[in-house]
Amino acid sequence: MEKIINISSLSKSYGSKQVLNNISFSANPGQVIGLLGPNGCGKTTLIKILTGLIKDYSGTVKIDNEEPGVYTKSIVAYLPEKTFLPDWMRPVDAIAYYADFYKDFDKNKANELVTRLGLDPKQRIKTMSKGQQEKLNLLLIISRNAKLYILDEPFGGVDPASRSKILDLIMSNYAKDSTILMSTHLIYDVEKIFDRVLMISQGKVIVDSHVDELREKGKTVEEVFKEVFTYAW
């Protein structure tokens, strides 16, 4: 099977500080992968390399057999941790913008999700709550028919009662043969959707396991995380 992500001997430093240290891993289409680790472990740097925002690194990074660039940006739907839309926009404006910018964007799906998530299509982003803004950002991403979805802390401002609903929306609306790579600290709330987890510590992958293997040992992903990162708790 052709790999959607293929990383070999990836390293990245900022001056004398090494953030990623000889990381290697690959991912098949159709997997939902949890990217886990404490703050400062290198998750965000890895995500920025995959999305083409950081280019000065050593090692090999391939997405759909191509280095990060123009082509990979056309097949990767990226949800950053911080809101990325200008304050003056409304959901109708954001949807029109995405429809013009991405060929794989499903405008009808986006409009349907605006209604399902209880958003006002004509409310300006600057007057929305953080949770409403995150819902809008997320629906724009999952309305693309992308090959790879990279979600960086998608539930930071979403209340606990909404998380299950939004998880269901993600799983029922993303392209089924695609891969999701999700960075999150809310492991208990989302681990049920993971097929596989990568845990990073001090720039290295220290756990790369299918979730079923962990469950066969009688452990949840959160329990394994706490065991591995005892120093961070």
PDB file of C-alpha atoms in Angstrom:
ATOM      1  CA  MET A   1       0.000   0.000   0.000  1.00  0.00           C
ATOM      2  CA  GLU A   2       1.299   3.466  -0.939  1.00  0.00           C
ATOM      3  CA  LYS A   3       2.115   5.520   2.148  1.00  0.00           C
ATOM      4  CA  ILE A   4       0.387   8.867   2.624  1.00  0.00           C
ATOM      5  CA  ILE A   5       3.132   9.965   5.053  1.00  0.00           C
ATOM      6  CA  ASN A   6       6.699   8.695   4.866  1.00  0.00           C
ATOM      7  CA  ILE A   7       9.295  10.284   7.159  1.00  0.00           C
ATOM      8  CA  SER A   8      12.881   9.097   7.473  1.00  0.00           C
ATOM      9  CA  SER A   9      15.629  10.410   9.776  1.00  0.00           C
ATOM     10  CA  LEU A  10      13.910  13.764  10.282  1.00  0.00           C
ATOM     11  CA  SER A  11      15.763  16.238  12.490  1.00  0.00           C
ATOM     12  CA  LYS A  12      15.187  19.915  13.176  1.00  0.00           C
ATOM     13  CA  SER A  13      17.019  22.362  15.433  1.00  0.00           C
ATOM     14  CA  TYR A  14      16.511  25.966  16.430  1.00  0.00           C
ATOM     15  CA  GLY A  15      20.038  27.164  17.030  1.00  0.00           C
ATOM     16  CA  SER A  16      21.559  24.836  19.618  1.00  0.00           C
ATOM     17  CA  LYS A  17      18.184  23.392  20.657  1.00  0.00           C
ATOM     18  CA  GLN A  18      17.279  20.166  18.866  1.00  0.00           C
ATOM     19  CA  VAL A  19      13.494  19.877  18.598  1.00  0.00           C
ATOM     20  CA  LEU A  20      13.207  16.763  16.404  1.00  0.00           C
ATOM     21  CA  ASN A  21      15.860  14.068  16.690  1.00  0.00           C
ATOM     22  CA  ASN A  22      16.104  11.488  13.892  1.00  0.00           C
ATOM     23  CA  ILE A  23      12.360  10.727  13.650  1.00  0.00           C
ATOM     24  CA  SER A  24      11.127   8.048  11.262  1.00  0.00           C
ATOM     25  CA  PHE A  25       7.559   6.832  10.729  1.00  0.00           C
ATOM     26  CA  SER A  26       5.021   6.213   7.986  1.00  0.00           C
ATOM     27  CA  ALA A  27       1.234   6.187   7.735  1.00  0.00           C
ATOM     28  CA  ASN A  28      -1.202   4.348   5.498  1.00  0.00           C
ATOM     29  CA  PRO A  29      -4.342   5.854   3.974  1.00  0.00           C
ATOM     30  CA  GLY A  30      -7.458   5.435   6.112  1.00  0.00           C
ATOM     31  CA  GLN A  31      -5.816   5.678   9.532  1.00  0.00           C
ATOM     32  CA  VAL A  32      -6.766   8.033  12.367  1.00  0.00           C
ATOM     33  CA  ILE A  33      -3.535   8.769  14.227  1.00  0.00           C
ATOM     34  CA  GLY A  34      -3.156  10.514  17.555  1.00  0.00           C
ATOM     35  CA  LEU A  35      -0.034  12.658  17.840  1.00  0.00           C
ATOM     36  CA  LEU A  36       0.565  12.950  21.577  1.00  0.00           C
ATOM     37  CA  GLY A  37       3.124  14.444  23.908  1.00  0.00           C
ATOM     38  CA  PRO A  38       3.691  17.223  26.467  1.00  0.00           C
ATOM     39  CA  ASN A  39       4.193  20.838  25.482  1.00  0.00           C
ATOM     40  CA  GLY A  40       7.545  21.471  23.846  1.00  0.00           C
ATOM     41  CA  CYS A  41       8.075  17.878  22.694  1.00  0.00           C
ATOM     42  CA  GLY A  42       8.200  18.756  18.960  1.00  0.00           C
ATOM     43  CA  LYS A  43       4.610  18.068  17.831  1.00  0.00           C
ATOM     44  CA  THR A  44       3.981  21.545  16.432  1.00  0.00           C
ATOM     45  CA  THR A  45       7.321  21.604  14.621  1.00  0.00           C
ATOM     46  CA  LEU A  46       6.525  18.235  13.035  1.00  0.00           C
ATOM     47  CA  ILE A  47       3.122  19.502  11.936  1.00  0.00           C
ATOM     48  CA  LYS A  48       4.626  22.657  10.434  1.00  0.00           C
ATOM     49  CA  ILE A  49       7.110  20.566   8.456  1.00  0.00           C
ATOM     50  CA  LEU A  50       4.337  18.318   7.134  1.00  0.00           C
ATOM     51  CA  THR A  51       2.281  21.345   6.101  1.00  0.00           C
ATOM     52  CA  GLY A  52       5.210  23.042   4.368  1.00  0.00           C
ATOM     53  CA  LEU A  53       5.520  25.924   6.844  1.00  0.00           C
ATOM     54  CA  ILE A  54       9.029  24.881   7.913  1.00  0.00           C
ATOM     55  CA  LYS A  55      11.466  23.875   5.172  1.00  0.00           C
ATOM     56  CA  ASP A  56      14.889  23.951   6.797  1.00  0.00           C
ATOM     57  CA  TYR A  57      15.256  20.462   8.235  1.00  0.00           C
ATOM     58  CA  SER A  58      17.373  17.382   7.615  1.00  0.00           C
ATOM     59  CA  GLY A  59      16.045  13.994   6.586  1.00  0.00           C
ATOM     60  CA  THR A  60      13.298  12.954   4.192  1.00  0.00           C
ATOM     61  CA  VAL A  61       9.638  13.947   4.369  1.00  0.00           C
ATOM     62  CA  LYS A  62       7.169  12.700   1.760  1.00  0.00           C
ATOM     63  CA  ILE A  63       3.404  13.161   1.575  1.00  0.00           C
ATOM     64  CA  ASP A  64       1.752  11.060  -1.123  1.00  0.00           C
ATOM     65  CA  ASN A  65       5.297  10.430  -2.358  1.00  0.00           C
ATOM     66  CA  GLU A  66       6.059  14.158  -2.772  1.00  0.00           C
ATOM     67  CA  GLU A  67       8.080  16.573  -0.651  1.00  0.00           C
ATOM     68  CA  PRO A  68       5.982  19.271   1.086  1.00  0.00           C
ATOM     69  CA  GLY A  69       5.171  21.931  -1.486  1.00  0.00           C
ATOM     70  CA  VAL A  70       2.486  23.134  -3.870  1.00  0.00           C
ATOM     71  CA  TYR A  71       1.095  19.678  -4.607  1.00  0.00           C
ATOM     72  CA  THR A  72       0.970  18.486  -1.005  1.00  0.00           C
ATOM     73  CA  LYS A  73      -0.807  21.680   0.095  1.00  0.00           C
ATOM     74  CA  SER A  74      -3.543  20.826  -2.414  1.00  0.00           C
ATOM     75  CA  ILE A  75      -4.188  17.447  -0.741  1.00  0.00           C
ATOM     76  CA  VAL A  76      -3.595  18.378   2.924  1.00  0.00           C
ATOM     77  CA  ALA A  77      -6.342  20.034   4.989  1.00  0.00           C
ATOM     78  CA  TYR A  78      -4.647  21.727   7.946  1.00  0.00           C
ATOM     79  CA  LEU A  79      -6.378  23.017  11.069  1.00  0.00           C
ATOM     80  CA  PRO A  80      -3.910  25.120  13.102  1.00  0.00           C
ATOM     81  CA  GLU A  81      -4.274  25.548  16.842  1.00  0.00           C
ATOM     82  CA  LYS A  82      -5.073  29.259  16.561  1.00  0.00           C
ATOM     83  CA  THR A  83      -7.946  30.847  14.649  1.00  0.00           C
ATOM     84  CA  PHE A  84      -6.754  31.658  11.141  1.00  0.00           C
ATOM     85  CA  LEU A  85      -9.656  33.648   9.630  1.00  0.00           C
ATOM     86  CA  PRO A  86      -9.813  37.475   9.659  1.00  0.00           C
ATOM     87  CA  ASP A  87     -12.215  39.092  12.129  1.00  0.00           C
ATOM     88  CA  TRP A  88     -14.369  40.756   9.473  1.00  0.00           C
ATOM     89  CA  MET A  89     -15.395  37.468   7.859  1.00  0.00           C
ATOM     90  CA  ARG A  90     -18.700  35.696   8.409  1.00  0.00           C
ATOM     91  CA  PRO A  91     -19.267  31.967   7.815  1.00  0.00           C
ATOM     92  CA  VAL A  92     -20.770  32.771   4.378  1.00  0.00           C
ATOM     93  CA  ASP A  93     -17.594  34.692   3.478  1.00  0.00           C
ATOM     94  CA  ALA A  94     -15.275  31.960   4.753  1.00  0.00           C
ATOM     95  CA  ILE A  95     -17.165  29.293   2.819  1.00  0.00           C
ATOM     96  CA  ALA A  96     -17.034  31.350  -0.393  1.00  0.00           C
ATOM     97  CA  TYR A  97     -13.303  31.902   0.126  1.00  0.00           C
ATOM     98  CA  TYR A  98     -12.598  28.199   0.615  1.00  0.00           C
ATOM     99  CA  ALA A  99     -14.764  27.268  -2.366  1.00  0.00           C
ATOM    100  CA  ASP A 100     -12.681  29.590  -4.567  1.00  0.00           C
ATOM    101  CA  PHE A 101      -9.346  28.497  -3.136  1.00  0.00           C
ATOM    102  CA  TYR A 102      -9.670  24.682  -2.903  1.00  0.00           C
ATOM    103  CA  LYS A 103     -10.919  22.505  -5.743  1.00  0.00           C
ATOM    104  CA  ASP A 104     -11.781  19.711  -3.294  1.00  0.00           C
ATOM    105  CA  PHE A 105     -14.021  21.921  -1.110  1.00  0.00           C
ATOM    106  CA  ASP A 106     -17.668  20.831  -0.781  1.00  0.00           C
ATOM    107  CA  LYS A 107     -19.669  24.042  -0.381  1.00  0.00           C
ATOM    108  CA  ASN A 108     -22.968  22.230   0.175  1.00  0.00           C
ATOM    109  CA  LYS A 109     -21.461  20.161   3.001  1.00  0.00           C
ATOM    110  CA  ALA A 110     -20.028  23.302   4.611  1.00  0.00           C
ATOM    111  CA  ASN A 111     -23.385  25.077   4.564  1.00  0.00           C
ATOM    112  CA  GLU A 112     -25.058  22.004   6.051  1.00  0.00           C
ATOM    113  CA  LEU A 113     -22.476  21.859   8.847  1.00  0.00           C
ATOM    114  CA  VAL A 114     -22.991  25.539   9.667  1.00  0.00           C
ATOM    115  CA  THR A 115     -26.622  24.691  10.394  1.00  0.00           C
ATOM    116  CA  ARG A 116     -25.841  21.462  12.270  1.00  0.00           C
ATOM    117  CA  LEU A 117     -23.327  23.241  14.497  1.00  0.00           C
ATOM    118  CA  GLY A 118     -25.771  26.036  15.291  1.00  0.00           C
ATOM    119  CA  LEU A 119     -23.730  28.839  13.750  1.00  0.00           C
ATOM    120  CA  ASP A 120     -25.215  32.036  12.326  1.00  0.00           C
ATOM    121  CA  PRO A 121     -24.004  32.216   8.703  1.00  0.00           C
ATOM    122  CA  LYS A 122     -23.952  36.027   8.827  1.00  0.00           C
ATOM    123  CA  GLN A 123     -22.347  36.562  12.235  1.00  0.00           C
ATOM    124  CA  ARG A 124     -18.943  38.218  12.067  1.00  0.00           C
ATOM    125  CA  ILE A 125     -16.079  36.152  13.461  1.00  0.00           C
ATOM    126  CA  LYS A 126     -14.979  38.942  15.811  1.00  0.00           C
ATOM    127  CA  THR A 127     -18.286  38.615  17.708  1.00  0.00           C
ATOM    128  CA  MET A 128     -18.135  34.818  17.990  1.00  0.00           C
ATOM    129  CA  SER A 129     -17.017  32.917  21.076  1.00  0.00           C
ATOM    130  CA  LYS A 130     -13.798  30.926  20.885  1.00  0.00           C
ATOM    131  CA  GLY A 131     -15.823  27.721  20.677  1.00  0.00           C
ATOM    132  CA  GLN A 132     -17.897  29.054  17.770  1.00  0.00           C
ATOM    133  CA  GLN A 133     -14.754  30.128  15.938  1.00  0.00           C
ATOM    134  CA  GLU A 134     -13.216  26.678  16.381  1.00  0.00           C
ATOM    135  CA  LYS A 135     -16.382  25.033  15.068  1.00  0.00           C
ATOM    136  CA  LEU A 136     -16.229  27.231  11.974  1.00  0.00           C
ATOM    137  CA  ASN A 137     -12.543  26.505  11.417  1.00  0.00           C
ATOM    138  CA  LEU A 138     -13.143  22.785  11.795  1.00  0.00           C
ATOM    139  CA  LEU A 139     -16.129  22.599   9.445  1.00  0.00           C
ATOM    140  CA  LEU A 140     -14.120  24.368   6.741  1.00  0.00           C
ATOM    141  CA  ILE A 141     -11.368  21.761   7.040  1.00  0.00           C
ATOM    142  CA  ILE A 142     -13.600  18.673   7.031  1.00  0.00           C
ATOM    143  CA  SER A 143     -15.595  20.045   4.102  1.00  0.00           C
ATOM    144  CA  ARG A 144     -12.546  19.399   1.942  1.00  0.00           C
ATOM    145  CA  ASN A 145     -12.110  16.052   0.204  1.00  0.00           C
ATOM    146  CA  ALA A 146      -8.454  15.915   1.228  1.00  0.00           C
ATOM    147  CA  LYS A 147      -6.100  12.952   1.348  1.00  0.00           C
ATOM    148  CA  LEU A 148      -4.589  14.025   4.676  1.00  0.00           C
ATOM    149  CA  TYR A 149      -6.217  16.009   7.488  1.00  0.00           C
ATOM    150  CA  ILE A 150      -3.858  17.506  10.069  1.00  0.00           C
ATOM    151  CA  LEU A 151      -5.695  18.794  13.140  1.00  0.00           C
ATOM    152  CA  ASP A 152      -3.718  20.662  15.809  1.00  0.00           C
ATOM    153  CA  GLU A 153      -5.651  20.805  19.106  1.00  0.00           C
ATOM    154  CA  PRO A 154      -9.104  20.973  17.467  1.00  0.00           C
ATOM    155  CA  PHE A 155     -11.046  21.018  20.769  1.00  0.00           C
ATOM    156  CA  GLY A 156      -9.171  23.573  22.865  1.00  0.00           C
ATOM    157  CA  GLY A 157     -12.088  26.028  23.101  1.00  0.00           C
ATOM    158  CA  VAL A 158     -14.970  23.587  22.712  1.00  0.00           C
ATOM    159  CA  ASP A 159     -17.023  22.742  25.790  1.00  0.00           C
ATOM    160  CA  PRO A 160     -17.081  19.084  26.924  1.00  0.00           C
ATOM    161  CA  ALA A 161     -20.744  18.654  25.944  1.00  0.00           C
ATOM    162  CA  SER A 162     -19.930  19.556  22.322  1.00  0.00           C
ATOM    163  CA  ARG A 163     -16.838  17.378  21.897  1.00  0.00           C
ATOM    164  CA  SER A 164     -18.664  14.117  21.310  1.00  0.00           C
ATOM    165  CA  LYS A 165     -20.922  15.756  18.731  1.00  0.00           C
ATOM    166  CA  ILE A 166     -17.975  17.293  16.918  1.00  0.00           C
ATOM    167  CA  LEU A 167     -16.045  14.017  16.962  1.00  0.00           C
ATOM    168  CA  ASP A 168     -19.038  12.332  15.357  1.00  0.00           C
ATOM    169  CA  LEU A 169     -19.136  15.100  12.738  1.00  0.00           C
ATOM    170  CA  ILE A 170     -15.455  14.584  11.941  1.00  0.00           C
ATOM    171  CA  MET A 171     -15.787  10.827  11.615  1.00  0.00           C
ATOM    172  CA  SER A 172     -18.942  11.010   9.486  1.00  0.00           C
ATOM    173  CA  ASN A 173     -17.769  13.793   7.160  1.00  0.00           C
ATOM    174  CA  TYR A 174     -14.081  13.365   6.368  1.00  0.00           C
ATOM    175  CA  ALA A 175     -13.070  11.479   3.221  1.00  0.00           C
ATOM    176  CA  LYS A 176     -13.062   7.805   4.256  1.00  0.00           C
ATOM    177  CA  ASP A 177      -9.900   6.722   2.421  1.00  0.00           C
ATOM    178  CA  SER A 178      -8.015   9.648   3.908  1.00  0.00           C
ATOM    179  CA  THR A 179      -5.753   9.882   6.937  1.00  0.00           C
ATOM    180  CA  ILE A 180      -6.258  12.042  10.014  1.00  0.00           C
ATOM    181  CA  LEU A 181      -3.265  13.119  12.098  1.00  0.00           C
ATOM    182  CA  MET A 182      -4.578  14.767  15.269  1.00  0.00           C
ATOM    183  CA  SER A 183      -2.538  16.475  17.964  1.00  0.00           C
ATOM    184  CA  THR A 184      -4.466  16.795  21.226  1.00  0.00           C
ATOM    185  CA  HIS A 185      -4.136  16.937  24.994  1.00  0.00           C
ATOM    186  CA  LEU A 186      -7.744  15.776  25.481  1.00  0.00           C
ATOM    187  CA  ILE A 187      -6.862  12.112  25.160  1.00  0.00           C
ATOM    188  CA  TYR A 188      -9.749  10.674  27.176  1.00  0.00           C
ATOM    189  CA  ASP A 189     -12.330  12.485  25.039  1.00  0.00           C
ATOM    190  CA  VAL A 190     -10.963  11.460  21.635  1.00  0.00           C
ATOM    191  CA  GLU A 191      -8.983   8.232  21.999  1.00  0.00           C
ATOM    192  CA  LYS A 192     -12.007   6.184  20.882  1.00  0.00           C
ATOM    193  CA  ILE A 193     -11.482   7.361  17.293  1.00  0.00           C
ATOM    194  CA  PHE A 194      -7.739   6.576  17.135  1.00  0.00           C
ATOM    195  CA  ASP A 195      -6.441   3.601  15.167  1.00  0.00           C
ATOM    196  CA  ARG A 196      -2.859   4.360  16.110  1.00  0.00           C
ATOM    197  CA  VAL A 197      -0.914   6.640  18.434  1.00  0.00           C
ATOM    198  CA  LEU A 198       2.476   8.306  18.159  1.00  0.00           C
ATOM    199  CA  MET A 199       3.908   9.643  21.409  1.00  0.00           C
ATOM    200  CA  ILE A 200       6.799  12.082  21.167  1.00  0.00           C
ATOM    201  CA  SER A 201       9.209  13.027  23.934  1.00  0.00           C
ATOM    202  CA  GLN A 202      12.181  15.355  23.601  1.00  0.00           C
ATOM    203  CA  GLY A 203      12.035  15.186  19.824  1.00  0.00           C
ATOM    204  CA  LYS A 204      11.863  11.387  19.532  1.00  0.00           C
ATOM    205  CA  VAL A 205       9.035   8.949  18.857  1.00  0.00           C
ATOM    206  CA  ILE A 206       8.926   6.787  21.988  1.00  0.00           C
ATOM    207  CA  VAL A 207       5.600   5.025  21.369  1.00  0.00           C
ATOM    208  CA  ASP A 208       4.256   3.993  17.960  1.00  0.00           C
ATOM    209  CA  SER A 209       1.450   1.541  18.488  1.00  0.00           C
ATOM    210  CA  HIS A 210      -1.933   0.495  17.164  1.00  0.00           C
ATOM    211  CA  VAL A 211      -4.610   1.220  19.752  1.00  0.00           C
ATOM    212  CA  ASP A 212      -5.934  -2.353  19.555  1.00  0.00           C
ATOM    213  CA  GLU A 213      -2.545  -3.595  20.772  1.00  0.00           C
ATOM    214  CA  LEU A 214      -2.783  -1.351  23.822  1.00  0.00           C
ATOM    215  CA  ARG A 215      -6.342  -2.466  24.550  1.00  0.00           C
ATOM    216  CA  GLU A 216      -5.311  -6.112  24.331  1.00  0.00           C
ATOM    217  CA  LYS A 217      -2.947  -5.331  27.211  1.00  0.00           C
ATOM    218  CA  GLY A 218      -5.881  -3.898  29.166  1.00  0.00           C
ATOM    219  CA  LYS A 219      -4.751  -0.282  28.893  1.00  0.00           C
ATOM    220  CA  THR A 220      -6.301   2.878  27.528  1.00  0.00           C
ATOM    221  CA  VAL A 221      -4.308   5.381  25.499  1.00  0.00           C
ATOM    222  CA  GLU A 222      -4.555   7.870  28.356  1.00  0.00           C
ATOM    223  CA  GLU A 223      -3.173   5.331  30.835  1.00  0.00           C
ATOM    224  CA  VAL A 224      -0.212   4.603  28.589  1.00  0.00           C
ATOM    225  CA  PHE A 225       0.357   8.332  28.115  1.00  0.00           C
ATOM    226  CA  LYS A 226       0.452   8.908  31.873  1.00  0.00           C
ATOM    227  CA  GLU A 227       2.872   6.027  32.362  1.00  0.00           C
ATOM    228  CA  VAL A 228       5.187   7.274  29.638  1.00  0.00           C
ATOM    229  CA  PHE A 229       5.081  10.933  30.626  1.00  0.00           C
ATOM    230  CA  THR A 230       4.990  10.664  34.408  1.00  0.00           C
ATOM    231  CA  TYR A 231       7.473  13.542  34.646  1.00  0.00           C
ATOM    232  CA  ALA A 232       5.016  15.844  32.827  1.00  0.00           C
ATOM    233  CA  TRP A 233       2.096  15.193  35.197  1.00  0.00           C
TER     234      TRP A 233
END
